[in-house]
């Protein structure tokens, strides 16, 4: 696999219509919100979960593309299995941890990409991943609506009159922006390759389509703008590149779709050594 030799920064824009993109368990599963500004939030963990789900389906856990953090995974067993490999057991004790870290990166796409804190009953280690993502923040304040949920069937006869079973929270529409970073230096340490990067881009483009849920409404990837540096360390600060992307509402009307916004990129002020590619 080709080694990653360039730093990347990216802007990922997605939206949600009549759904809850990321419920907050500390607030009754209402959509996450910045209490001071009213802007909606989606955590990096939420998006990484969807990337993991996409890779798990697209690669079907083929060699080198298993997922470490997945439903019903027993992390102790996964780590202990790695330590049972002959190349680990037969290595000098002081080298076993290094070899095990390398094998974990080789076997699990999410460790190779995002890193991991590997804290089990017997082993503790930390892997720094080359891909980092910020919280996503909505362009405008969001309004959360709550809806009562009723059912036609009951579980017991004495509950026949009690058909209201809960509430569902949605936002009518929200456009969110996430910023991300890919480090070529950390990619060397985990073995993250150009092929892995392409798979990550594919996941961002397609992951909402294989992770549909009535609770999340209609979520769609709208823009993926990638800044590629011609060096490992980069040719410009990431925040200066992000400032080149402007998302603005076209009118004063209440936004209810992506077409109500315009996305522009200031290519004239692009620093030397940086190129832009719009993957969506």
mmCIF file of N, CA and C in Angstrom, residues 47-173:
data_model
loop_
_atom_site.group_PDB
_atom_site.id
_atom_site.type_symbol
_atom_site.label_atom_id
_atom_site.label_comp_id
_atom_site.label_asym_id
_atom_site.label_seq_id
_atom_site.Cartn_x
_atom_site.Cartn_y
_atom_site.Cartn_z
ATOM 1 N N UNK A 47 -19.810 10.749 14.322
ATOM 2 C CA UNK A 47 -19.424 10.582 12.917
ATOM 3 C C UNK A 47 -18.452 9.407 12.750
ATOM 4 N N UNK A 48 -17.528 9.248 13.687
ATOM 5 C CA UNK A 48 -16.589 8.122 13.596
ATOM 6 C C UNK A 48 -17.322 6.782 13.677
ATOM 7 N N UNK A 49 -18.398 6.749 14.473
ATOM 8 C CA UNK A 49 -19.193 5.524 14.546
ATOM 9 C C UNK A 49 -19.771 5.165 13.180
ATOM 10 N N UNK A 50 -20.236 6.163 12.464
ATOM 11 C CA UNK A 50 -20.805 5.915 11.148
ATOM 12 C C UNK A 50 -19.726 5.501 10.146
ATOM 13 N N UNK A 51 -18.531 6.076 10.268
ATOM 14 C CA UNK A 51 -17.414 5.650 9.421
ATOM 15 C C UNK A 51 -17.094 4.184 9.689
ATOM 16 N N UNK A 52 -17.030 3.816 10.960
ATOM 17 C CA UNK A 52 -16.765 2.417 11.319
ATOM 18 C C UNK A 52 -17.822 1.490 10.721
ATOM 19 N N UNK A 53 -19.099 1.885 10.848
ATOM 20 C CA UNK A 53 -20.182 1.048 10.318
ATOM 21 C C UNK A 53 -20.058 0.873 8.814
ATOM 22 N N UNK A 54 -19.690 1.958 8.116
ATOM 23 C CA UNK A 54 -19.544 1.868 6.662
ATOM 24 C C UNK A 54 -18.413 0.912 6.284
ATOM 25 N N UNK A 55 -17.262 1.063 6.934
ATOM 26 C CA UNK A 55 -16.113 0.212 6.621
ATOM 27 C C UNK A 55 -16.428 -1.249 6.924
ATOM 28 N N UNK A 56 -17.129 -1.475 8.024
ATOM 29 C CA UNK A 56 -17.476 -2.843 8.400
ATOM 30 C C UNK A 56 -18.347 -3.507 7.335
ATOM 31 N N UNK A 57 -19.258 -2.732 6.743
ATOM 32 C CA UNK A 57 -20.122 -3.277 5.696
ATOM 33 C C UNK A 57 -19.388 -3.359 4.361
ATOM 34 N N UNK A 58 -18.671 -2.288 4.003
ATOM 35 C CA UNK A 58 -18.009 -2.237 2.696
ATOM 36 C C UNK A 58 -16.911 -3.287 2.576
ATOM 37 N N UNK A 59 -16.165 -3.500 3.646
ATOM 38 C CA UNK A 59 -15.041 -4.445 3.610
ATOM 39 C C UNK A 59 -15.379 -5.804 4.205
ATOM 40 N N UNK A 60 -16.532 -5.896 4.879
ATOM 41 C CA UNK A 60 -16.986 -7.162 5.448
ATOM 42 C C UNK A 60 -15.914 -7.800 6.336
ATOM 43 N N UNK A 61 -15.206 -6.944 7.078
ATOM 44 C CA UNK A 61 -14.188 -7.393 8.035
ATOM 45 C C UNK A 61 -13.093 -8.237 7.385
ATOM 46 N N UNK A 62 -12.759 -7.932 6.135
ATOM 47 C CA UNK A 62 -11.651 -8.635 5.487
ATOM 48 C C UNK A 62 -10.346 -8.282 6.199
ATOM 49 N N UNK A 63 -9.330 -9.072 5.950
ATOM 50 C CA UNK A 63 -8.057 -8.908 6.639
ATOM 51 C C UNK A 63 -7.550 -7.475 6.512
ATOM 52 N N UNK A 64 -7.242 -6.892 7.651
ATOM 53 C CA UNK A 64 -6.751 -5.521 7.687
ATOM 54 C C UNK A 64 -7.840 -4.477 7.819
ATOM 55 N N UNK A 65 -9.100 -4.889 7.754
ATOM 56 C CA UNK A 65 -10.201 -3.921 7.798
ATOM 57 C C UNK A 65 -11.254 -4.296 8.832
ATOM 58 N N UNK A 66 -10.846 -5.039 9.859
ATOM 59 C CA UNK A 66 -11.757 -5.309 10.961
ATOM 60 C C UNK A 66 -11.934 -4.020 11.766
ATOM 61 N N UNK A 67 -12.960 -3.997 12.605
ATOM 62 C CA UNK A 67 -13.252 -2.829 13.437
ATOM 63 C C UNK A 67 -13.073 -3.215 14.901
ATOM 64 N N UNK A 68 -12.290 -2.424 15.606
ATOM 65 C CA UNK A 68 -11.989 -2.709 17.013
ATOM 66 C C UNK A 68 -13.161 -2.313 17.916
ATOM 67 N N UNK A 69 -13.665 -1.078 17.755
ATOM 68 C CA UNK A 69 -14.789 -0.600 18.560
ATOM 69 C C UNK A 69 -16.080 -0.867 17.792
ATOM 70 N N UNK A 70 -16.704 -1.987 18.098
ATOM 71 C CA UNK A 70 -17.947 -2.337 17.417
ATOM 72 C C UNK A 70 -18.901 -2.979 18.418
ATOM 73 N N UNK A 71 -20.145 -3.117 18.011
ATOM 74 C CA UNK A 71 -21.170 -3.648 18.896
ATOM 75 C C UNK A 71 -20.805 -5.058 19.358
ATOM 76 N N UNK A 72 -20.934 -5.280 20.664
ATOM 77 C CA UNK A 72 -20.705 -6.577 21.309
ATOM 78 C C UNK A 72 -19.247 -7.030 21.253
ATOM 79 N N UNK A 73 -18.340 -6.122 20.916
ATOM 80 C CA UNK A 73 -16.923 -6.495 20.908
ATOM 81 C C UNK A 73 -16.421 -6.608 22.346
ATOM 82 N N UNK A 74 -15.642 -7.660 22.622
ATOM 83 C CA UNK A 74 -14.998 -7.840 23.924
ATOM 84 C C UNK A 74 -13.532 -7.463 23.734
ATOM 85 N N UNK A 75 -13.184 -6.251 24.156
ATOM 86 C CA UNK A 75 -11.867 -5.713 23.839
ATOM 87 C C UNK A 75 -10.740 -6.519 24.467
ATOM 88 N N UNK A 76 -10.963 -7.031 25.687
ATOM 89 C CA UNK A 76 -9.943 -7.876 26.318
ATOM 90 C C UNK A 76 -9.589 -9.049 25.418
ATOM 91 N N UNK A 77 -10.597 -9.684 24.858
ATOM 92 C CA UNK A 77 -10.360 -10.862 24.013
ATOM 93 C C UNK A 77 -9.619 -10.486 22.735
ATOM 94 N N UNK A 78 -9.998 -9.361 22.139
ATOM 95 C CA UNK A 78 -9.338 -8.948 20.899
ATOM 96 C C UNK A 78 -7.863 -8.660 21.129
ATOM 97 N N UNK A 79 -7.565 -7.962 22.228
ATOM 98 C CA UNK A 79 -6.171 -7.631 22.529
ATOM 99 C C UNK A 79 -5.395 -8.878 22.908
ATOM 100 N N UNK A 80 -6.003 -9.734 23.733
ATOM 101 C CA UNK A 80 -5.313 -10.963 24.140
ATOM 102 C C UNK A 80 -5.033 -11.866 22.944
ATOM 103 N N UNK A 81 -5.944 -11.876 21.953
ATOM 104 C CA UNK A 81 -5.705 -12.674 20.743
ATOM 105 C C UNK A 81 -4.457 -12.199 20.015
ATOM 106 N N UNK A 82 -4.261 -10.877 19.986
ATOM 107 C CA UNK A 82 -3.060 -10.331 19.344
ATOM 108 C C UNK A 82 -1.804 -10.775 20.092
ATOM 109 N N UNK A 83 -1.859 -10.764 21.415
ATOM 110 C CA UNK A 83 -0.697 -11.168 22.215
ATOM 111 C C UNK A 83 -0.422 -12.661 22.124
ATOM 112 N N UNK A 84 -1.414 -13.411 21.610
ATOM 113 C CA UNK A 84 -1.205 -14.848 21.418
ATOM 114 C C UNK A 84 -0.544 -15.164 20.079
ATOM 115 N N UNK A 85 -0.413 -14.153 19.196
ATOM 116 C CA UNK A 85 0.261 -14.375 17.925
ATOM 117 C C UNK A 85 1.699 -14.819 18.206
ATOM 118 N N UNK A 86 2.200 -15.709 17.378
ATOM 119 C CA UNK A 86 3.546 -16.249 17.602
ATOM 120 C C UNK A 86 4.617 -15.171 17.556
ATOM 121 N N UNK A 87 4.451 -14.168 16.653
ATOM 122 C CA UNK A 87 5.478 -13.129 16.551
ATOM 123 C C UNK A 87 5.546 -12.264 17.803
ATOM 124 N N UNK A 88 4.442 -12.247 18.590
ATOM 125 C CA UNK A 88 4.464 -11.516 19.856
ATOM 126 C C UNK A 88 5.015 -12.399 20.970
ATOM 127 N N UNK A 89 4.488 -13.614 21.080
ATOM 128 C CA UNK A 89 4.899 -14.517 22.160
ATOM 129 C C UNK A 89 6.374 -14.884 22.079
ATOM 130 N N UNK A 90 6.888 -15.007 20.860
ATOM 131 C CA UNK A 90 8.276 -15.433 20.698
ATOM 132 C C UNK A 90 9.273 -14.271 20.720
ATOM 133 N N UNK A 91 8.761 -13.054 20.811
ATOM 134 C CA UNK A 91 9.644 -11.885 20.839
ATOM 135 C C UNK A 91 10.127 -11.633 22.261
ATOM 136 N N UNK A 92 11.252 -10.954 22.410
ATOM 137 C CA UNK A 92 11.704 -10.557 23.758
ATOM 138 C C UNK A 92 10.617 -9.748 24.456
ATOM 139 N N UNK A 93 10.527 -9.881 25.759
ATOM 140 C CA UNK A 93 9.442 -9.263 26.519
ATOM 141 C C UNK A 93 9.367 -7.758 26.299
ATOM 142 N N UNK A 94 10.527 -7.103 26.203
ATOM 143 C CA UNK A 94 10.528 -5.653 26.053
ATOM 144 C C UNK A 94 10.043 -5.206 24.673
ATOM 145 N N UNK A 95 9.962 -6.141 23.712
ATOM 146 C CA UNK A 95 9.510 -5.803 22.363
ATOM 147 C C UNK A 95 8.071 -6.218 22.095
ATOM 148 N N UNK A 96 7.470 -6.992 22.986
ATOM 149 C CA UNK A 96 6.135 -7.540 22.740
ATOM 150 C C UNK A 96 5.080 -6.437 22.576
ATOM 151 N N UNK A 97 5.169 -5.427 23.416
ATOM 152 C CA UNK A 97 4.185 -4.349 23.354
ATOM 153 C C UNK A 97 4.260 -3.628 22.015
ATOM 154 N N UNK A 98 5.459 -3.368 21.509
ATOM 155 C CA UNK A 98 5.629 -2.658 20.238
ATOM 156 C C UNK A 98 5.070 -3.485 19.088
ATOM 157 N N UNK A 99 5.375 -4.780 19.108
ATOM 158 C CA UNK A 99 4.897 -5.665 18.033
ATOM 159 C C UNK A 99 3.373 -5.783 18.096
ATOM 160 N N UNK A 100 2.826 -5.885 19.314
ATOM 161 C CA UNK A 100 1.375 -6.004 19.462
ATOM 162 C C UNK A 100 0.675 -4.748 18.945
ATOM 163 N N UNK A 101 1.228 -3.557 19.233
ATOM 164 C CA UNK A 101 0.649 -2.309 18.732
ATOM 165 C C UNK A 101 0.632 -2.305 17.208
ATOM 166 N N UNK A 102 1.731 -2.774 16.604
ATOM 167 C CA UNK A 102 1.811 -2.807 15.146
ATOM 168 C C UNK A 102 0.762 -3.750 14.568
ATOM 169 N N UNK A 103 0.575 -4.897 15.191
ATOM 170 C CA UNK A 103 -0.411 -5.867 14.702
ATOM 171 C C UNK A 103 -1.835 -5.350 14.888
ATOM 172 N N UNK A 104 -2.086 -4.640 15.987
ATOM 173 C CA UNK A 104 -3.411 -4.055 16.187
ATOM 174 C C UNK A 104 -3.718 -3.043 15.087
ATOM 175 N N UNK A 105 -2.740 -2.236 14.743
ATOM 176 C CA UNK A 105 -2.925 -1.257 13.666
ATOM 177 C C UNK A 105 -3.143 -1.954 12.322
ATOM 178 N N UNK A 106 -2.414 -3.032 12.078
ATOM 179 C CA UNK A 106 -2.546 -3.752 10.812
ATOM 180 C C UNK A 106 -3.907 -4.414 10.681
ATOM 181 N N UNK A 107 -4.460 -4.895 11.796
ATOM 182 C CA UNK A 107 -5.702 -5.659 11.755
ATOM 183 C C UNK A 107 -6.947 -4.801 11.796
ATOM 184 N N UNK A 108 -6.892 -3.660 12.487
ATOM 185 C CA UNK A 108 -8.106 -2.880 12.738
ATOM 186 C C UNK A 108 -8.025 -1.511 12.072
ATOM 187 N N UNK A 109 -8.952 -1.275 11.143
ATOM 188 C CA UNK A 109 -8.968 -0.011 10.405
ATOM 189 C C UNK A 109 -9.169 1.176 11.324
ATOM 190 N N UNK A 110 -10.055 1.061 12.320
ATOM 191 C CA UNK A 110 -10.339 2.223 13.157
ATOM 192 C C UNK A 110 -9.169 2.583 14.067
ATOM 193 N N UNK A 111 -8.383 1.599 14.506
ATOM 194 C CA UNK A 111 -7.183 1.930 15.281
ATOM 195 C C UNK A 111 -6.168 2.606 14.381
ATOM 196 N N UNK A 112 -6.019 2.081 13.177
ATOM 197 C CA UNK A 112 -5.067 2.642 12.216
ATOM 198 C C UNK A 112 -5.448 4.071 11.830
ATOM 199 N N UNK A 113 -6.732 4.383 11.850
ATOM 200 C CA UNK A 113 -7.227 5.682 11.398
ATOM 201 C C UNK A 113 -7.371 6.686 12.536
ATOM 202 N N UNK A 114 -8.101 6.270 13.582
ATOM 203 C CA UNK A 114 -8.462 7.199 14.650
ATOM 204 C C UNK A 114 -7.624 7.025 15.917
ATOM 205 N N UNK A 115 -6.849 5.951 15.971
ATOM 206 C CA UNK A 115 -6.135 5.660 17.200
ATOM 207 C C UNK A 115 -7.045 4.992 18.205
ATOM 208 N N UNK A 116 -6.515 4.697 19.384
ATOM 209 C CA UNK A 116 -7.315 4.036 20.418
ATOM 210 C C UNK A 116 -6.565 4.071 21.744
ATOM 211 N N UNK A 117 -7.351 4.109 22.806
ATOM 212 C CA UNK A 117 -6.808 3.884 24.138
ATOM 213 C C UNK A 117 -7.096 2.428 24.461
ATOM 214 N N UNK A 118 -6.080 1.608 24.489
ATOM 215 C CA UNK A 118 -6.239 0.169 24.684
ATOM 216 C C UNK A 118 -5.994 -0.128 26.155
ATOM 217 N N UNK A 119 -7.066 -0.079 26.931
ATOM 218 C CA UNK A 119 -6.962 -0.318 28.369
ATOM 219 C C UNK A 119 -7.791 -1.543 28.722
ATOM 220 N N UNK A 120 -7.150 -2.680 28.839
ATOM 221 C CA UNK A 120 -7.822 -3.921 29.201
ATOM 222 C C UNK A 120 -7.323 -4.363 30.574
ATOM 223 N N UNK A 121 -7.794 -5.517 31.017
ATOM 224 C CA UNK A 121 -7.424 -5.976 32.360
ATOM 225 C C UNK A 121 -5.940 -6.299 32.468
ATOM 226 N N UNK A 122 -5.297 -6.603 31.341
ATOM 227 C CA UNK A 122 -3.899 -7.004 31.386
ATOM 228 C C UNK A 122 -2.961 -6.042 30.663
ATOM 229 N N UNK A 123 -3.463 -5.351 29.634
ATOM 230 C CA UNK A 123 -2.597 -4.489 28.833
ATOM 231 C C UNK A 123 -3.152 -3.077 28.771
ATOM 232 N N UNK A 124 -2.261 -2.124 28.787
ATOM 233 C CA UNK A 124 -2.636 -0.720 28.638
ATOM 234 C C UNK A 124 -1.696 -0.074 27.630
ATOM 235 N N UNK A 125 -2.279 0.583 26.659
ATOM 236 C CA UNK A 125 -1.475 1.234 25.632
ATOM 237 C C UNK A 125 -2.319 2.319 24.987
ATOM 238 N N UNK A 126 -1.663 3.158 24.218
ATOM 239 C CA UNK A 126 -2.366 4.225 23.514
ATOM 240 C C UNK A 126 -1.769 4.385 22.132
ATOM 241 N N UNK A 127 -2.642 4.469 21.136
ATOM 242 C CA UNK A 127 -2.230 4.679 19.750
ATOM 243 C C UNK A 127 -2.829 5.999 19.279
ATOM 244 N N UNK A 128 -1.999 6.901 18.806
ATOM 245 C CA UNK A 128 -2.488 8.171 18.249
ATOM 246 C C UNK A 128 -2.789 7.982 16.769
ATOM 247 N N UNK A 129 -4.015 8.286 16.384
ATOM 248 C CA UNK A 129 -4.418 8.102 15.003
ATOM 249 C C UNK A 129 -4.191 9.342 14.156
ATOM 250 N N UNK A 130 -3.996 9.167 12.848
ATOM 251 C CA UNK A 130 -3.743 10.309 11.964
ATOM 252 C C UNK A 130 -4.977 11.151 11.660
ATOM 253 N N UNK A 131 -6.180 10.592 11.837
ATOM 254 C CA UNK A 131 -7.398 11.340 11.516
ATOM 255 C C UNK A 131 -8.034 11.871 12.793
ATOM 256 N N UNK A 132 -8.236 13.178 12.826
ATOM 257 C CA UNK A 132 -8.953 13.802 13.933
ATOM 258 C C UNK A 132 -10.053 14.687 13.356
ATOM 259 N N UNK A 133 -11.184 14.737 14.070
ATOM 260 C CA UNK A 133 -12.330 15.518 13.614
ATOM 261 C C UNK A 133 -12.865 16.351 14.771
ATOM 262 N N UNK A 134 -13.367 17.533 14.438
ATOM 263 C CA UNK A 134 -13.954 18.406 15.451
ATOM 264 C C UNK A 134 -15.430 18.048 15.661
ATOM 265 N N UNK A 135 -16.033 18.616 16.717
ATOM 266 C CA UNK A 135 -17.482 18.600 16.810
ATOM 267 C C UNK A 135 -18.032 19.331 15.584
ATOM 268 N N UNK A 136 -19.138 18.852 15.067
ATOM 269 C CA UNK A 136 -19.830 19.564 13.994
ATOM 270 C C UNK A 136 -20.762 20.597 14.625
ATOM 271 N N UNK A 137 -20.851 21.747 14.004
ATOM 272 C CA UNK A 137 -21.666 22.841 14.531
ATOM 273 C C UNK A 137 -22.611 23.335 13.440
ATOM 274 N N UNK A 138 -23.857 23.584 13.797
ATOM 275 C CA UNK A 138 -24.829 24.035 12.798
ATOM 276 C C UNK A 138 -24.549 25.476 12.387
ATOM 277 N N UNK A 139 -24.927 25.790 11.171
ATOM 278 C CA UNK A 139 -24.721 27.135 10.636
ATOM 279 C C UNK A 139 -25.609 28.146 11.350
ATOM 280 N N UNK A 140 -26.817 27.716 11.701
ATOM 281 C CA UNK A 140 -27.773 28.576 12.410
ATOM 282 C C UNK A 140 -28.275 27.857 13.662
ATOM 283 N N UNK A 141 -28.856 28.621 14.597
ATOM 284 C CA UNK A 141 -29.457 27.967 15.767
ATOM 285 C C UNK A 141 -30.525 26.962 15.345
ATOM 286 N N UNK A 142 -30.629 25.881 16.092
ATOM 287 C CA UNK A 142 -31.625 24.858 15.774
ATOM 288 C C UNK A 142 -32.800 24.961 16.741
ATOM 289 N N UNK A 143 -33.941 24.463 16.308
ATOM 290 C CA UNK A 143 -35.139 24.421 17.136
ATOM 291 C C UNK A 143 -35.548 22.968 17.280
ATOM 292 N N UNK A 144 -35.549 22.456 18.499
ATOM 293 C CA UNK A 144 -35.909 21.063 18.737
ATOM 294 C C UNK A 144 -37.404 20.950 18.994
ATOM 295 N N UNK A 145 -38.054 20.040 18.282
ATOM 296 C CA UNK A 145 -39.470 19.749 18.491
ATOM 297 C C UNK A 145 -39.603 18.388 19.164
ATOM 298 N N UNK A 146 -40.552 18.274 20.074
ATOM 299 C CA UNK A 146 -40.820 16.992 20.719
ATOM 300 C C UNK A 146 -42.190 16.482 20.285
ATOM 301 N N UNK A 147 -42.264 15.192 19.980
ATOM 302 C CA UNK A 147 -43.495 14.583 19.490
ATOM 303 C C UNK A 147 -43.841 13.379 20.366
ATOM 304 N N UNK A 148 -45.097 13.287 20.778
ATOM 305 C CA UNK A 148 -45.539 12.119 21.536
ATOM 306 C C UNK A 148 -45.647 10.921 20.601
ATOM 307 N N UNK A 149 -45.283 9.763 21.104
ATOM 308 C CA UNK A 149 -45.361 8.530 20.324
ATOM 309 C C UNK A 149 -46.449 7.651 20.932
ATOM 310 N N UNK A 150 -47.368 7.154 20.105
ATOM 311 C CA UNK A 150 -48.428 6.255 20.567
ATOM 312 C C UNK A 150 -48.323 4.937 19.843
ATOM 313 N N UNK A 151 -48.976 3.930 20.395
ATOM 314 C CA UNK A 151 -48.943 2.605 19.775
ATOM 315 C C UNK A 151 -50.360 2.051 19.651
ATOM 316 N N UNK A 152 -50.555 1.178 18.690
ATOM 317 C CA UNK A 152 -51.857 0.561 18.471
ATOM 318 C C UNK A 152 -52.034 -0.695 19.309
ATOM 319 N N UNK A 153 -50.946 -1.349 19.692
ATOM 320 C CA UNK A 153 -51.020 -2.580 20.468
ATOM 321 C C UNK A 153 -50.438 -2.335 21.855
ATOM 322 N N UNK A 154 -50.929 -3.080 22.834
ATOM 323 C CA UNK A 154 -50.410 -2.986 24.195
ATOM 324 C C UNK A 154 -49.899 -4.350 24.622
ATOM 325 N N UNK A 155 -49.098 -4.365 25.669
ATOM 326 C CA UNK A 155 -48.505 -5.631 26.114
ATOM 327 C C UNK A 155 -49.409 -6.369 27.099
ATOM 328 N N UNK A 156 -50.259 -5.628 27.843
ATOM 329 C CA UNK A 156 -51.151 -6.248 28.816
ATOM 330 C C UNK A 156 -52.534 -5.630 28.715
ATOM 331 N N UNK A 157 -53.583 -6.405 29.046
ATOM 332 C CA UNK A 157 -54.946 -5.909 28.927
ATOM 333 C C UNK A 157 -55.180 -4.698 29.798
ATOM 334 N N UNK A 158 -54.607 -4.677 31.007
ATOM 335 C CA UNK A 158 -54.849 -3.557 31.911
ATOM 336 C C UNK A 158 -54.222 -2.263 31.420
ATOM 337 N N UNK A 159 -53.343 -2.349 30.398
ATOM 338 C CA UNK A 159 -52.717 -1.162 29.843
ATOM 339 C C UNK A 159 -53.410 -0.690 28.567
ATOM 340 N N UNK A 160 -54.587 -1.233 28.295
ATOM 341 C CA UNK A 160 -55.259 -0.979 27.014
ATOM 342 C C UNK A 160 -55.480 0.512 26.767
ATOM 343 N N UNK A 161 -55.709 1.278 27.836
ATOM 344 C CA UNK A 161 -55.958 2.706 27.675
ATOM 345 C C UNK A 161 -54.678 3.534 27.640
ATOM 346 N N UNK A 162 -53.543 2.896 27.916
ATOM 347 C CA UNK A 162 -52.276 3.624 27.986
ATOM 348 C C UNK A 162 -51.466 3.381 26.717
ATOM 349 N N UNK A 163 -51.738 4.196 25.738
ATOM 350 C CA UNK A 163 -51.102 3.977 24.449
ATOM 351 C C UNK A 163 -49.963 4.952 24.166
ATOM 352 N N UNK A 164 -49.804 5.986 24.975
ATOM 353 C CA UNK A 164 -48.671 6.896 24.817
ATOM 354 C C UNK A 164 -47.454 6.277 25.494
ATOM 355 N N UNK A 165 -46.406 6.027 24.737
ATOM 356 C CA UNK A 165 -45.269 5.296 25.297
ATOM 357 C C UNK A 165 -43.983 6.102 25.331
ATOM 358 N N UNK A 166 -43.999 7.325 24.840
ATOM 359 C CA UNK A 166 -42.760 8.089 24.888
ATOM 360 C C UNK A 166 -42.812 9.329 24.032
ATOM 361 N N UNK A 167 -41.659 9.941 23.878
ATOM 362 C CA UNK A 167 -41.567 11.152 23.086
ATOM 363 C C UNK A 167 -40.376 11.049 22.148
ATOM 364 N N UNK A 168 -40.461 11.750 21.039
ATOM 365 C CA UNK A 168 -39.424 11.728 20.012
ATOM 366 C C UNK A 168 -39.037 13.167 19.689
ATOM 367 N N UNK A 169 -37.747 13.432 19.685
ATOM 368 C CA UNK A 169 -37.263 14.793 19.426
ATOM 369 C C UNK A 169 -36.670 14.887 18.023
ATOM 370 N N UNK A 170 -37.021 15.954 17.316
ATOM 371 C CA UNK A 170 -36.470 16.189 15.978
ATOM 372 C C UNK A 170 -36.184 17.679 15.804
ATOM 373 N N UNK A 171 -35.379 17.991 14.813
ATOM 374 C CA UNK A 171 -35.240 19.381 14.371
ATOM 375 C C UNK A 171 -35.756 19.433 12.931
ATOM 376 N N UNK A 172 -36.483 20.503 12.570
ATOM 377 C CA UNK A 172 -37.041 20.583 11.210
ATOM 378 C C UNK A 172 -35.948 20.553 10.151
ATOM 379 N N UNK A 173 -34.861 21.328 10.384
ATOM 380 C CA UNK A 173 -33.740 21.324 9.442
ATOM 381 C C UNK A 173 -32.516 21.914 10.126
#
